[in-house]
Short mmCIF file of C-alpha atoms in Angstrom, two decimals:
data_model
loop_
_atom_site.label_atom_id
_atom_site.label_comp_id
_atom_site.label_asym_id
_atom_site.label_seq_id
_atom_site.Cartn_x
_atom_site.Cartn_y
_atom_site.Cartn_z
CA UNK U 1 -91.14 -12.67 69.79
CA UNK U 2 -91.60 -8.85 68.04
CA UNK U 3 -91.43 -6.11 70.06
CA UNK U 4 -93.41 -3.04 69.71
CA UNK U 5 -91.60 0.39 70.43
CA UNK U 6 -92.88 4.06 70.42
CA UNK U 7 -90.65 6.78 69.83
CA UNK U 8 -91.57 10.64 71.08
CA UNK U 9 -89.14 13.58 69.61
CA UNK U 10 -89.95 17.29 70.70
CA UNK U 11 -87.51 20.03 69.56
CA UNK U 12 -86.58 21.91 72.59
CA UNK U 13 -86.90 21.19 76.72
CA UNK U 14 -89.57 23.03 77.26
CA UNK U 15 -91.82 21.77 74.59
CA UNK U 16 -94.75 19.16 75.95
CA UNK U 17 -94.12 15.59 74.98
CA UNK U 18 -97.56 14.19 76.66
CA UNK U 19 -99.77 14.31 73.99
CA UNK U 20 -97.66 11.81 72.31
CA UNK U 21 -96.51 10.12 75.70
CA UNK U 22 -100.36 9.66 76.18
CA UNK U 23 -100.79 7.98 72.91
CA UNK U 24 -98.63 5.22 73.20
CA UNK U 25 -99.40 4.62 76.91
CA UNK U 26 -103.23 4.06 75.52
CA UNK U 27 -101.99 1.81 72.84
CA UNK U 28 -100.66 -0.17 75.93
CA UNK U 29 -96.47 -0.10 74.76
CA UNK U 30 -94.73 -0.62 77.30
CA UNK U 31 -92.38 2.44 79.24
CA UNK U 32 -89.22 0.79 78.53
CA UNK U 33 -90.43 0.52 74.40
CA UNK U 34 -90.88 3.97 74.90
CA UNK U 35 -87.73 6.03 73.74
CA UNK U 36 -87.69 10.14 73.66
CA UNK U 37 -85.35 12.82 72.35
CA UNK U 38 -85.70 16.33 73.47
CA UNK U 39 -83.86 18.12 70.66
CA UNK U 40 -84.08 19.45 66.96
CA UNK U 41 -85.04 16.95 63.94
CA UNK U 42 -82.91 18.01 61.51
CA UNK U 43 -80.28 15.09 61.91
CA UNK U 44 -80.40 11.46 64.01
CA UNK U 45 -77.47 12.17 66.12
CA UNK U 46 -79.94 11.55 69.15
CA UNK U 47 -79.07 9.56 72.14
CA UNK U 48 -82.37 7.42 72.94
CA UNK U 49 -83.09 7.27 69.00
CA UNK U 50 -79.91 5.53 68.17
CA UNK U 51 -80.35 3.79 71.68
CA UNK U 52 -83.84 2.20 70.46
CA UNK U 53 -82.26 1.04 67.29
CA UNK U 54 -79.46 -0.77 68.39
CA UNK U 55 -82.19 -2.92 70.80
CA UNK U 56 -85.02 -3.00 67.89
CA UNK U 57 -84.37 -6.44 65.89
CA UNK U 58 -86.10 -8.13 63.25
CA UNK U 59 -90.15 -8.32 62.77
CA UNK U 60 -90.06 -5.55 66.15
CA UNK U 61 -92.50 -2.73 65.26
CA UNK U 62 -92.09 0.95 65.68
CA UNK U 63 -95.00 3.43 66.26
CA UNK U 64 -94.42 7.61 65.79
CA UNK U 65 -97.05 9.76 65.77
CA UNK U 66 -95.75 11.59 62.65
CA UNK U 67 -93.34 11.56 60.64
CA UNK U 68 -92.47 14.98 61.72
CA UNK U 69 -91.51 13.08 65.19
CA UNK U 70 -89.07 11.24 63.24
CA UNK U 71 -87.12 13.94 62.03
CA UNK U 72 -87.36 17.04 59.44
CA UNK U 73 -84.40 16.45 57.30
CA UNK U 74 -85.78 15.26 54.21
CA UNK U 75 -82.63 12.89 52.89
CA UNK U 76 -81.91 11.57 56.30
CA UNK U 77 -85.83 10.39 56.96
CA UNK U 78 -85.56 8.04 53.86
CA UNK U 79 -82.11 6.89 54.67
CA UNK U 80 -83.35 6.22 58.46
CA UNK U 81 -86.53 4.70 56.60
CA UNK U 82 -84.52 2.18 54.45
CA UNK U 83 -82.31 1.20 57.28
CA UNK U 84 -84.59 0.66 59.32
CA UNK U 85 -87.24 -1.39 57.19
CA UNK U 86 -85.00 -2.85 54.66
CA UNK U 87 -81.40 -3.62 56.64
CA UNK U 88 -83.05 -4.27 60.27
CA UNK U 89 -86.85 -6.05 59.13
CA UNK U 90 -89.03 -3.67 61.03
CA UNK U 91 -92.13 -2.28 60.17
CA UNK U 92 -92.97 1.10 60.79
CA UNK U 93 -96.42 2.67 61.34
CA UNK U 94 -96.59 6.54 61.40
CA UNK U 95 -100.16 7.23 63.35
CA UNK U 96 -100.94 10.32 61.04
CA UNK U 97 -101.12 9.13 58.32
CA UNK U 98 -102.71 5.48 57.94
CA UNK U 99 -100.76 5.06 54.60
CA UNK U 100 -97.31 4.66 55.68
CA UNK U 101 -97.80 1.50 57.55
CA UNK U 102 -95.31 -0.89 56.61
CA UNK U 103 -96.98 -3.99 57.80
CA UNK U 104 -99.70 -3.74 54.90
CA UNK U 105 -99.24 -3.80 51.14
CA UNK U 106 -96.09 -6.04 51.27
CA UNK U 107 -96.49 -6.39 47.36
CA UNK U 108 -94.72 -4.08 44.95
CA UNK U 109 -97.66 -1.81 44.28
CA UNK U 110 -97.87 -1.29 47.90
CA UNK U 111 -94.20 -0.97 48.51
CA UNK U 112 -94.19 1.72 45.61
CA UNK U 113 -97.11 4.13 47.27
CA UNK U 114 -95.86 3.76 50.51
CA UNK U 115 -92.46 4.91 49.44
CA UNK U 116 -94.29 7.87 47.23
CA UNK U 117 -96.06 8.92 49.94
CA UNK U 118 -93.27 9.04 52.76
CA UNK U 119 -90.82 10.45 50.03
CA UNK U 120 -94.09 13.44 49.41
CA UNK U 121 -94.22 13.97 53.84
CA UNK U 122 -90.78 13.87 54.26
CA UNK U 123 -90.35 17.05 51.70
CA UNK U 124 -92.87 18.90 53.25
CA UNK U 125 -91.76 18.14 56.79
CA UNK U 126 -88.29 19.67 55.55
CA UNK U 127 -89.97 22.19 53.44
CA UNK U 128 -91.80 23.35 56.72
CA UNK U 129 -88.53 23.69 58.56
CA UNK U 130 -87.34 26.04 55.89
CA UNK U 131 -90.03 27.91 56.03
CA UNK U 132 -90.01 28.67 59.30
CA UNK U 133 -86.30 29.80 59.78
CA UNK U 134 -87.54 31.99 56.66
CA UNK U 135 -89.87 33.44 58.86
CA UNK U 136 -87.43 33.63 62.04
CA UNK U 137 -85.30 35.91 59.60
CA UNK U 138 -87.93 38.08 58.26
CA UNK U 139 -89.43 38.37 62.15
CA UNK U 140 -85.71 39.38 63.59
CA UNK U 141 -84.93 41.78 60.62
CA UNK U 142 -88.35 43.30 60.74
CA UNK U 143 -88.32 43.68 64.71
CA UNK U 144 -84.33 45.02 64.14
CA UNK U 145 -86.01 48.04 61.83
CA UNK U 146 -88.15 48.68 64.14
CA UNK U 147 -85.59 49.48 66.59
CA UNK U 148 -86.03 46.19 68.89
CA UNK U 149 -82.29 45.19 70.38
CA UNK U 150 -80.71 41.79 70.79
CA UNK U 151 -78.54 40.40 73.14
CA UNK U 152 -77.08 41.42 76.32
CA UNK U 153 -78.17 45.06 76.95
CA UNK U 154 -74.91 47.53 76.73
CA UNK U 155 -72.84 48.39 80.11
CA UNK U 156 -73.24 52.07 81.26
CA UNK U 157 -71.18 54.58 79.94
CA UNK U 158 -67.58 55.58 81.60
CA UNK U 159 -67.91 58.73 83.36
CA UNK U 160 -65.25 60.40 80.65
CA UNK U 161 -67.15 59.40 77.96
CA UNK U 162 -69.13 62.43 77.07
CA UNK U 163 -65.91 64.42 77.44
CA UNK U 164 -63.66 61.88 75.43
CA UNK U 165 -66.35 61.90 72.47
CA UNK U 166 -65.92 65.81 72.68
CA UNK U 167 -62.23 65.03 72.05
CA UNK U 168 -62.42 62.49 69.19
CA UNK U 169 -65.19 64.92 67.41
CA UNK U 170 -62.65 67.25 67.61
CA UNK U 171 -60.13 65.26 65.81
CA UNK U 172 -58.11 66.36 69.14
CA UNK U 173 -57.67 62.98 69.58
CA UNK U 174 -57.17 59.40 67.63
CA UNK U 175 -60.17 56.62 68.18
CA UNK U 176 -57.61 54.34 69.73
CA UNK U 177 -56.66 56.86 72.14
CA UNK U 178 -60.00 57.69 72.97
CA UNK U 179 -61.14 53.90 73.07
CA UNK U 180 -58.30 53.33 75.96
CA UNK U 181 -59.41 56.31 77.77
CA UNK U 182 -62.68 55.19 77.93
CA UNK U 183 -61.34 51.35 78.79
CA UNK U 184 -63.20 49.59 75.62
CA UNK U 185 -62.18 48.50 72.54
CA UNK U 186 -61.91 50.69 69.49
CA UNK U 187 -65.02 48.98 67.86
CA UNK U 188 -67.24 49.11 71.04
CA UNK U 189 -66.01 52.76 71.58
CA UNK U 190 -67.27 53.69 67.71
CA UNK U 191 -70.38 51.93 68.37
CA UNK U 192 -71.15 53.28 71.33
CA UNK U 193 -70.11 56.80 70.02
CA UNK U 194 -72.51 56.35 67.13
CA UNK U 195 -75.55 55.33 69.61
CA UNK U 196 -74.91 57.99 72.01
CA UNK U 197 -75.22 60.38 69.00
CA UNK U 198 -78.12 58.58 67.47
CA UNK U 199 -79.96 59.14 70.65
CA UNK U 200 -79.55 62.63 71.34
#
């Protein structure tokens, strides 16, 4: 007898999985159908995703909400689409979007848009990923411009410091010689040097 599964992907921890949780709970699947990942979409090197394949046989059916869900990486959707459909026997039905819903149009022509119109989703799914580490960039760069620091705020200064840069400006001393007086390495020491000089 088929089984019908759900499967919930969200892309970090604290991301909120119950709008889809709620979804297949109302289309009555059962919990143990109901597989999640909590982690990025880009590949399907996820626990409870290859978990749910290895138990899905023949004729089963698998819900996602969209094909998002599934993953982002355009090449490894169709792959996991053909394996799954074509090497295993199940059908697939992807809730947003009524067309790609294997268990209709068995024929050729509806083979063919199917495939069109998962091959069309899964490049903009992908395309969408791009775009936003595009944006990531362009929001760290422009934020870096404006002055807006990164990381791990820097330690205080050593008490010498002030009178070691004095030193170095001088040319009294070398910058490794002032970098072990003031217990840092030479790079941190020019950095810091630079900063403290920047600043006043």
């Amino acid at each position: 007898m088929a089984d019908i599964y759900g499967y919930i992907r969200v892309s970090s921890r604290n991301q909120n999985e119950d709008r889809q949780m709620v979804t297949f709970q109302e289309m009555s699947i059962q919990a143990e159908n109901i597989f999640m990942d909590k982690q990025s979409g880009k590949d399907f090197d996820r626990p409870s995703y290859k978990r749910m394949v290895r138990r899905m046989k023949k004729d089963d059916l698998l819900y996602v909400k969209s094909i998002d869900r599934l993953g982002r990486n355009y090449e490894e959707i169709l792959e996991q689409w053909r394996i799954l459909t074509k090497e295993k026997g199940i059908d697939i039905v992807v809730l947003d979007m009524p067309l790609l819903d294997t268990r209709r149009g068995k024929d050729l022509m509806g083979t063919f848009l199917s495939d069109i119109v998962l091959q069309v989703l899964s490049f903009v799914a992908e395309n969408e990923r791009a775009n936003i580490r595009q944006r990531q960039a362009e929001g760290i760069a422009a934020a870096k411009a404006r002055g807006v620091c990164f990381g791990r705020p820097p330690g205080p200064l050593p008490d010498n410091f002030q009178e070691v840069l004095k030193l170095w400006k001088a040319e009294q001393i070398t910058g490794t010689a002032a970098a072990k007086m003031c217990d840092m390495p030479l790079s941190t020491f020019r950095y810091r040097a630079e900063a403290y000089q920047r600043a006043r």
